[in-house]
Amino acid sequence: MGAPVHEHARGHHSAAGGDHRVGGGEEASVAMTSWAALPAVNAAPGTVPGTDADAGWRHPLPGSAVIRGFEPPPEEWLAGHRGVDLEARPGTEVFAPAAGTVHFSGMVAGRPVLTLRVGSRLSSFEPLESPLRAGEHVEASTVLGTLAAEPRHCPDTSCVHWGVRENGTYVDPMGLLAVSRSPILLPQAERPEPLPERPSGSGAGPWGGHENGRIPAVALCPIGHAPHHLLRCDAARGFEALNRSFQAAFGQPIAVTDAYRDYASQVRLKREKGRMAATPGTSNHGWGLAVDLGGGINRFGTREHEWMRTHAPAHGWIHPPWAQAGGSLPEPWHWEWAG
């Protein structure tokens, strides 16, 4: 069995790069012993760093909300969050983000962990119960395993922690996901219809002759500071203007956990979350006209949420009545493009 990707640094330990501070005793001893025991991880022979992401990775848990993002520490030895936490129920299947080889499958600090080697990168998931063994090859979107019920990685909910290292350095996994970064010329028959000058109402609904959740990436635009998330291009421009104002007020960008959601992701999310998710094919996320946000905006009554209520409409974004505190399905994180 190969060694896992996970690092155990001074003052914290994590099976996939999370921030778990230790106060001493047996837990601290385990952390320090593991740090010393793990070998350095270098690029696989014959690989060129970065080339394995040219085609873009796939989301290992489509439709899952990011409940804690990538927060690398300023120095390698300091505490930080060296990956992302994806909300999911125990038993949820986790998929391979790209084709690769199982580098490690086993227990680390009492947690089941699987690490996949993809070119020069090591992609780790925990707590993940998996029948796979080191050395097995998997294709992209292969089921790697299922989220273990215990022990939890996230203290208040169940989640999968996803960490990625490239040549020994942790990188943001969400930044590796496939987006359309360059213009593509579509056949004339597939070209989207022109956007209206100013969409009416909430901005939600059919546009461009597309179907909900089946909009080609070329017809969408990445959000500037979160390029792995896509929106309709006018909505993306409005959101970027909103983000500039937010960053001026709070000193940090808006945390985006979801934007355009394809049909397959809607189906999976509905199966996992029940009435908390829209019927597949009807979600405003499927039109590229809705976002889910974190960083304090996702909680009623915070400074960030109240700021959004006051300032977002000036940039074309609203918190729909049904999602407000007194609405039929309160969701402080959900915002829609109104144009």
CSV table of C-alpha atoms in Angstrom, one decimal:
chain,number,residue,atom,x,y,z
A,1,MET,CA,0.0,0.0,0.0
A,2,GLY,CA,1.4,3.4,-0.9
A,3,ALA,CA,1.6,6.3,1.6
A,4,PRO,CA,-1.5,8.6,1.7
A,5,VAL,CA,-1.4,12.2,0.7
A,6,HIS,CA,-2.4,13.5,4.2
A,7,GLU,CA,0.0,15.7,6.2
A,8,HIS,CA,0.2,16.1,9.9
A,9,ALA,CA,1.6,19.5,10.8
A,10,ARG,CA,2.6,21.1,14.1
A,11,GLY,CA,-0.5,22.1,16.1
A,12,HIS,CA,-3.0,20.2,13.9
A,13,HIS,CA,-3.6,16.9,12.2
A,14,SER,CA,-5.8,16.0,9.3
A,15,ALA,CA,-6.4,13.0,7.2
A,16,ALA,CA,-6.7,15.2,4.1
A,17,GLY,CA,-5.4,18.5,5.0
A,18,GLY,CA,-8.1,19.9,7.3
A,19,ASP,CA,-7.5,21.9,10.5
A,20,HIS,CA,-7.8,19.8,13.6
A,21,ARG,CA,-5.8,21.3,16.4
A,22,VAL,CA,-4.4,19.0,19.0
A,23,GLY,CA,-3.6,19.8,22.6
A,24,GLY,CA,-1.2,17.1,23.5
A,25,GLY,CA,-1.2,13.6,24.8
A,26,GLU,CA,-1.9,10.6,22.6
A,27,GLU,CA,-3.6,12.6,19.8
A,28,ALA,CA,-0.6,15.0,19.5
A,29,SER,CA,1.8,12.1,19.6
A,30,VAL,CA,0.0,10.4,16.7
A,31,ALA,CA,0.1,13.6,14.7
A,32,MET,CA,3.8,14.2,15.2
A,33,THR,CA,4.6,10.5,14.5
A,34,SER,CA,2.6,10.5,11.3
A,35,TRP,CA,4.3,13.8,10.1
A,36,ALA,CA,7.7,12.2,10.5
A,37,ALA,CA,6.8,8.9,9.0
A,38,LEU,CA,5.2,10.1,5.7
A,39,PRO,CA,7.5,10.2,2.7
A,40,ALA,CA,7.6,13.2,0.4
A,41,VAL,CA,5.3,12.9,-2.6
A,42,ASN,CA,6.7,13.8,-6.0
A,43,ALA,CA,5.3,13.7,-9.5
A,44,ALA,CA,4.9,10.3,-11.1
A,45,PRO,CA,7.6,9.3,-13.5
A,46,GLY,CA,6.9,10.5,-17.0
A,47,THR,CA,4.3,13.1,-16.0
A,48,VAL,CA,4.4,16.8,-16.6
A,49,PRO,CA,3.0,18.9,-13.7
A,50,GLY,CA,-0.3,20.5,-14.6
A,51,THR,CA,-1.0,18.6,-17.8
A,52,ASP,CA,-3.4,16.2,-16.1
A,53,ALA,CA,-5.9,19.1,-15.5
A,54,ASP,CA,-5.9,20.4,-19.1
A,55,ALA,CA,-9.3,18.7,-19.7
A,56,GLY,CA,-10.6,19.7,-16.3
A,57,TRP,CA,-11.7,17.4,-13.4
A,58,ARG,CA,-15.2,16.4,-12.6
A,59,HIS,CA,-17.0,17.1,-9.4
A,60,PRO,CA,-16.7,14.1,-7.0
A,61,LEU,CA,-20.1,15.0,-5.4
A,62,PRO,CA,-22.2,16.8,-8.0
A,63,GLY,CA,-24.7,19.2,-6.4
A,64,SER,CA,-23.0,19.1,-3.0
A,65,ALA,CA,-22.6,22.3,-1.1
A,66,VAL,CA,-19.1,23.4,0.0
A,67,ILE,CA,-19.6,24.0,3.7
A,68,ARG,CA,-15.9,25.0,4.3
A,69,GLY,CA,-13.6,26.1,1.5
A,70,PHE,CA,-9.9,26.0,0.9
A,71,GLU,CA,-8.1,28.1,3.5
A,72,PRO,CA,-4.3,27.5,3.1
A,73,PRO,CA,-2.2,28.8,6.0
A,74,PRO,CA,0.4,31.6,5.2
A,75,GLU,CA,3.2,29.3,6.3
A,76,GLU,CA,3.4,25.5,5.8
A,77,TRP,CA,3.7,24.7,9.5
A,78,LEU,CA,0.7,26.8,10.6
A,79,ALA,CA,-2.9,25.5,11.0
A,80,GLY,CA,-5.3,25.9,8.1
A,81,HIS,CA,-7.8,24.1,5.9
A,82,ARG,CA,-5.9,22.4,3.2
A,83,GLY,CA,-8.9,21.2,1.2
A,84,VAL,CA,-12.7,21.6,0.9
A,85,ASP,CA,-15.6,20.0,2.9
A,86,LEU,CA,-18.5,18.8,0.8
A,87,GLU,CA,-21.8,18.3,2.5
A,88,ALA,CA,-23.3,14.8,2.1
A,89,ARG,CA,-25.2,12.1,3.9
A,90,PRO,CA,-23.6,8.9,5.1
A,91,GLY,CA,-23.7,6.4,2.4
A,92,THR,CA,-23.4,8.9,-0.4
A,93,GLU,CA,-21.3,7.7,-3.3
A,94,VAL,CA,-18.1,9.7,-4.1
A,95,PHE,CA,-16.9,9.6,-7.7
A,96,ALA,CA,-13.4,9.8,-9.2
A,97,PRO,CA,-12.8,13.4,-10.4
A,98,ALA,CA,-10.5,12.1,-13.1
A,99,ALA,CA,-8.9,8.9,-14.3
A,100,GLY,CA,-6.1,7.7,-12.1
A,101,THR,CA,-4.6,5.0,-9.9
A,102,VAL,CA,-5.5,4.3,-6.3
A,103,HIS,CA,-2.4,5.4,-4.4
A,104,PHE,CA,-3.7,4.5,-0.9
A,105,SER,CA,-6.8,2.9,0.6
A,106,GLY,CA,-6.9,2.4,4.4
A,107,MET,CA,-7.0,4.0,7.8
A,108,VAL,CA,-5.3,7.2,8.8
A,109,ALA,CA,-5.6,8.4,12.4
A,110,GLY,CA,-8.7,6.2,12.8
A,111,ARG,CA,-10.4,7.4,9.6
A,112,PRO,CA,-11.0,5.5,6.4
A,113,VAL,CA,-9.2,7.4,3.6
A,114,LEU,CA,-8.7,6.9,-0.2
A,115,THR,CA,-6.1,8.7,-2.2
A,116,LEU,CA,-6.1,8.7,-6.0
A,117,ARG,CA,-3.0,9.5,-8.0
A,118,VAL,CA,-3.8,11.6,-11.1
A,119,GLY,CA,-0.6,12.5,-13.0
A,120,SER,CA,1.4,14.8,-10.7
A,121,ARG,CA,-1.5,15.2,-8.2
A,122,LEU,CA,-2.8,13.2,-5.3
A,123,SER,CA,-6.5,13.5,-4.6
A,124,SER,CA,-7.7,12.4,-1.1
A,125,PHE,CA,-11.1,11.7,0.3
A,126,GLU,CA,-12.1,11.1,3.9
A,127,PRO,CA,-13.9,9.5,5.7
A,128,LEU,CA,-14.5,7.2,2.7
A,129,GLU,CA,-15.3,3.5,2.9
A,130,SER,CA,-14.0,1.9,-0.3
A,131,PRO,CA,-13.5,-1.6,-1.6
A,132,LEU,CA,-10.7,-0.4,-3.9
A,133,ARG,CA,-7.0,-1.2,-3.1
A,134,ALA,CA,-3.7,0.5,-3.9
A,135,GLY,CA,-2.7,0.0,-7.5
A,136,GLU,CA,-6.2,-0.3,-9.0
A,137,HIS,CA,-6.9,1.9,-12.0
A,138,VAL,CA,-10.2,3.8,-12.2
A,139,GLU,CA,-11.8,5.9,-14.9
A,140,ALA,CA,-13.3,9.4,-14.3
A,141,SER,CA,-16.7,9.2,-12.6
A,142,THR,CA,-16.0,5.7,-11.2
A,143,VAL,CA,-17.5,5.2,-7.8
A,144,LEU,CA,-14.6,5.3,-5.3
A,145,GLY,CA,-16.6,4.5,-2.3
A,146,THR,CA,-19.3,5.9,0.1
A,147,LEU,CA,-19.2,8.4,2.9
A,148,ALA,CA,-18.7,6.7,6.3
A,149,ALA,CA,-21.1,7.6,9.0
A,150,GLU,CA,-18.4,7.7,11.7
A,151,PRO,CA,-16.0,9.2,12.5
A,152,ARG,CA,-17.1,12.5,11.1
A,153,HIS,CA,-14.7,15.0,9.6
A,154,CYS,CA,-17.1,18.0,10.1
A,155,PRO,CA,-18.2,18.6,13.7
A,156,ASP,CA,-21.8,19.7,13.0
A,157,THR,CA,-22.8,17.7,10.0
A,158,SER,CA,-21.7,14.8,7.8
A,159,CYS,CA,-19.3,15.7,5.0
A,160,VAL,CA,-16.5,14.5,2.7
A,161,HIS,CA,-13.2,16.2,3.0
A,162,TRP,CA,-11.4,16.5,-0.3
A,163,GLY,CA,-7.8,17.5,-0.5
A,164,VAL,CA,-5.4,17.7,-3.4
A,165,ARG,CA,-1.6,17.9,-3.4
A,166,GLU,CA,0.6,18.7,-6.4
A,167,ASN,CA,4.3,18.0,-6.0
A,168,GLY,CA,3.9,18.2,-2.2
A,169,THR,CA,1.9,21.5,-2.1
A,170,TYR,CA,-1.8,21.6,-1.3
A,171,VAL,CA,-4.0,23.2,-4.0
A,172,ASP,CA,-7.7,24.2,-4.1
A,173,PRO,CA,-9.6,21.2,-5.5
A,174,MET,CA,-12.5,23.3,-6.7
A,175,GLY,CA,-10.1,25.2,-9.0
A,176,LEU,CA,-9.3,22.0,-10.9
A,177,LEU,CA,-12.9,21.4,-12.0
A,178,ALA,CA,-13.7,21.7,-15.7
A,179,VAL,CA,-14.9,25.1,-17.0
A,180,SER,CA,-14.9,26.6,-20.5
A,181,ARG,CA,-12.0,29.0,-20.4
A,182,SER,CA,-11.8,29.8,-24.1
A,183,PRO,CA,-14.3,30.7,-26.8
A,184,ILE,CA,-15.6,27.8,-28.8
A,185,LEU,CA,-17.4,28.2,-32.2
A,186,LEU,CA,-20.6,26.2,-32.2
A,187,PRO,CA,-22.3,24.8,-35.3
A,188,GLN,CA,-24.9,27.3,-36.6
A,189,ALA,CA,-27.7,25.0,-35.6
A,190,GLU,CA,-26.5,24.9,-31.9
A,191,ARG,CA,-25.8,28.6,-31.4
A,192,PRO,CA,-27.9,30.0,-28.5
A,193,GLU,CA,-30.4,32.6,-29.3
A,194,PRO,CA,-29.4,36.2,-28.4
A,195,LEU,CA,-30.1,37.2,-24.8
A,196,PRO,CA,-32.8,39.8,-24.2
A,197,GLU,CA,-31.5,43.3,-23.4
A,198,ARG,CA,-32.9,43.1,-19.9
A,199,PRO,CA,-34.6,40.0,-18.6
A,200,SER,CA,-37.9,40.6,-16.9
A,201,GLY,CA,-39.2,39.3,-13.5
A,202,SER,CA,-36.7,37.2,-11.5
A,203,GLY,CA,-34.6,36.4,-14.5
A,204,ALA,CA,-35.4,32.7,-14.1
A,205,GLY,CA,-37.0,30.7,-16.9
A,206,PRO,CA,-36.1,29.4,-20.4
A,207,TRP,CA,-33.6,31.4,-22.5
A,208,GLY,CA,-31.5,30.9,-25.6
A,209,GLY,CA,-33.5,27.9,-26.7
A,210,HIS,CA,-31.9,25.7,-24.1
A,211,GLU,CA,-33.3,23.1,-21.6
A,212,ASN,CA,-32.9,23.5,-17.9
A,213,GLY,CA,-29.7,21.8,-16.8
A,214,ARG,CA,-28.6,21.1,-20.4
A,215,ILE,CA,-27.0,24.4,-21.3
A,216,PRO,CA,-23.6,24.1,-23.0
A,217,ALA,CA,-20.7,25.6,-21.2
A,218,VAL,CA,-19.9,27.8,-24.2
A,219,ALA,CA,-23.2,29.6,-23.6
A,220,LEU,CA,-22.3,30.4,-19.9
A,221,CYS,CA,-19.5,32.5,-18.3
A,222,PRO,CA,-17.3,31.7,-15.3
A,223,ILE,CA,-17.5,33.9,-12.3
A,224,GLY,CA,-14.3,35.9,-12.2
A,225,HIS,CA,-13.1,35.1,-8.7
A,226,ALA,CA,-14.6,31.6,-8.7
A,227,PRO,CA,-14.1,30.4,-12.3
A,228,HIS,CA,-15.2,26.8,-11.6
A,229,HIS,CA,-18.8,28.2,-11.1
A,230,LEU,CA,-20.8,29.2,-14.2
A,231,LEU,CA,-23.7,31.6,-14.8
A,232,ARG,CA,-25.5,33.1,-17.7
A,233,CYS,CA,-23.1,35.8,-18.9
A,234,ASP,CA,-25.2,38.9,-17.9
A,235,ALA,CA,-25.7,37.3,-14.5
A,236,ALA,CA,-22.0,36.6,-14.2
A,237,ARG,CA,-21.2,40.3,-15.0
A,238,GLY,CA,-23.7,41.5,-12.4
A,239,PHE,CA,-22.3,39.1,-9.8
A,240,GLU,CA,-18.8,40.2,-10.4
A,241,ALA,CA,-19.8,43.9,-9.9
A,242,LEU,CA,-21.6,42.8,-6.7
A,243,ASN,CA,-18.5,41.0,-5.5
A,244,ARG,CA,-16.3,44.0,-6.0
A,245,SER,CA,-18.6,46.0,-3.7
A,246,PHE,CA,-18.7,43.2,-1.2
A,247,GLN,CA,-14.9,42.9,-1.2
A,248,ALA,CA,-14.6,46.6,-0.6
A,249,ALA,CA,-16.9,46.3,2.4
A,250,PHE,CA,-15.5,43.1,4.0
A,251,GLY,CA,-12.0,42.7,2.6
A,252,GLN,CA,-12.7,39.3,1.1
A,253,PRO,CA,-14.6,38.0,-2.0
A,254,ILE,CA,-18.1,36.4,-1.8
A,255,ALA,CA,-17.8,32.7,-1.1
A,256,VAL,CA,-19.6,30.8,-3.9
A,257,THR,CA,-20.7,27.2,-3.2
A,258,ASP,CA,-22.9,26.6,-6.2
A,259,ALA,CA,-24.1,28.3,-9.4
A,260,TYR,CA,-25.1,26.6,-12.7
A,261,ARG,CA,-26.2,23.0,-11.9
A,262,ASP,CA,-26.6,20.5,-14.7
A,263,TYR,CA,-29.6,18.1,-14.9
A,264,ALA,CA,-27.7,15.1,-13.5
A,265,SER,CA,-26.6,17.1,-10.5
A,266,GLN,CA,-30.1,18.2,-9.9
A,267,VAL,CA,-31.3,14.6,-9.9
A,268,ARG,CA,-28.6,13.5,-7.5
A,269,LEU,CA,-29.3,16.5,-5.2
A,270,LYS,CA,-33.0,15.8,-5.1
A,271,ARG,CA,-32.4,12.2,-4.1
A,272,GLU,CA,-30.1,13.3,-1.3
A,273,LYS,CA,-32.0,16.3,0.0
A,274,GLY,CA,-35.7,15.7,-0.7
A,275,ARG,CA,-37.9,18.7,-0.4
A,276,MET,CA,-34.9,20.9,0.3
A,277,ALA,CA,-34.0,20.6,-3.5
A,278,ALA,CA,-36.0,21.7,-6.5
A,279,THR,CA,-37.6,19.2,-8.8
A,280,PRO,CA,-35.0,18.3,-11.5
A,281,GLY,CA,-35.5,20.4,-14.6
A,282,THR,CA,-37.1,23.3,-12.7
A,283,SER,CA,-34.2,24.6,-10.6
A,284,ASN,CA,-33.1,28.2,-11.2
A,285,HIS,CA,-29.6,26.8,-10.9
A,286,GLY,CA,-30.3,24.9,-14.1
A,287,TRP,CA,-30.8,28.1,-16.0
A,288,GLY,CA,-27.5,29.5,-14.7
A,289,LEU,CA,-29.5,32.3,-12.9
A,290,ALA,CA,-29.0,31.4,-9.2
A,291,VAL,CA,-26.1,31.1,-6.7
A,292,ASP,CA,-25.6,29.5,-3.3
A,293,LEU,CA,-23.3,31.5,-1.1
A,294,GLY,CA,-21.3,31.0,2.1
A,295,GLY,CA,-18.9,33.1,4.1
A,296,GLY,CA,-21.6,34.4,6.5
A,297,ILE,CA,-24.1,35.2,3.8
A,298,ASN,CA,-25.5,31.7,4.4
A,299,ARG,CA,-26.8,32.6,7.9
A,300,PHE,CA,-29.7,34.9,8.7
A,301,GLY,CA,-28.8,38.0,10.7
A,302,THR,CA,-25.1,38.2,10.0
A,303,ARG,CA,-23.5,41.4,8.8
A,304,GLU,CA,-22.7,39.8,5.5
A,305,HIS,CA,-26.3,38.6,5.0
A,306,GLU,CA,-27.8,42.0,5.9
A,307,TRP,CA,-25.3,43.7,3.6
A,308,MET,CA,-26.5,41.5,0.7
A,309,ARG,CA,-30.1,42.3,1.4
A,310,THR,CA,-29.4,46.0,1.2
A,311,HIS,CA,-26.9,46.1,-1.7
A,312,ALA,CA,-27.4,43.0,-3.9
A,313,PRO,CA,-30.5,44.4,-5.7
A,314,ALA,CA,-28.5,47.3,-7.1
A,315,HIS,CA,-26.4,44.8,-9.0
A,316,GLY,CA,-29.4,42.7,-10.2
A,317,TRP,CA,-29.3,40.0,-7.5
A,318,ILE,CA,-32.2,39.3,-5.1
A,319,HIS,CA,-33.1,37.1,-2.2
A,320,PRO,CA,-36.4,35.6,-3.3
A,321,PRO,CA,-39.3,35.8,-0.9
A,322,TRP,CA,-39.6,32.1,-0.5
A,323,ALA,CA,-36.0,31.8,0.7
A,324,GLN,CA,-36.2,34.6,3.2
A,325,ALA,CA,-36.5,34.1,7.0
A,326,GLY,CA,-40.3,34.1,6.9
A,327,GLY,CA,-40.6,32.3,3.5
A,328,SER,CA,-41.9,28.9,2.7
A,329,LEU,CA,-38.4,27.3,2.5
A,330,PRO,CA,-35.9,29.6,4.2
A,331,GLU,CA,-32.5,29.4,2.5
A,332,PRO,CA,-30.3,32.4,3.5
A,333,TRP,CA,-27.6,31.1,1.0
A,334,HIS,CA,-29.8,31.1,-2.1
A,335,TRP,CA,-29.8,34.3,-4.4
A,336,GLU,CA,-31.3,34.8,-7.9
A,337,TRP,CA,-30.5,37.0,-10.8
A,338,ALA,CA,-33.3,39.6,-11.5
A,339,GLY,CA,-31.5,41.6,-14.1
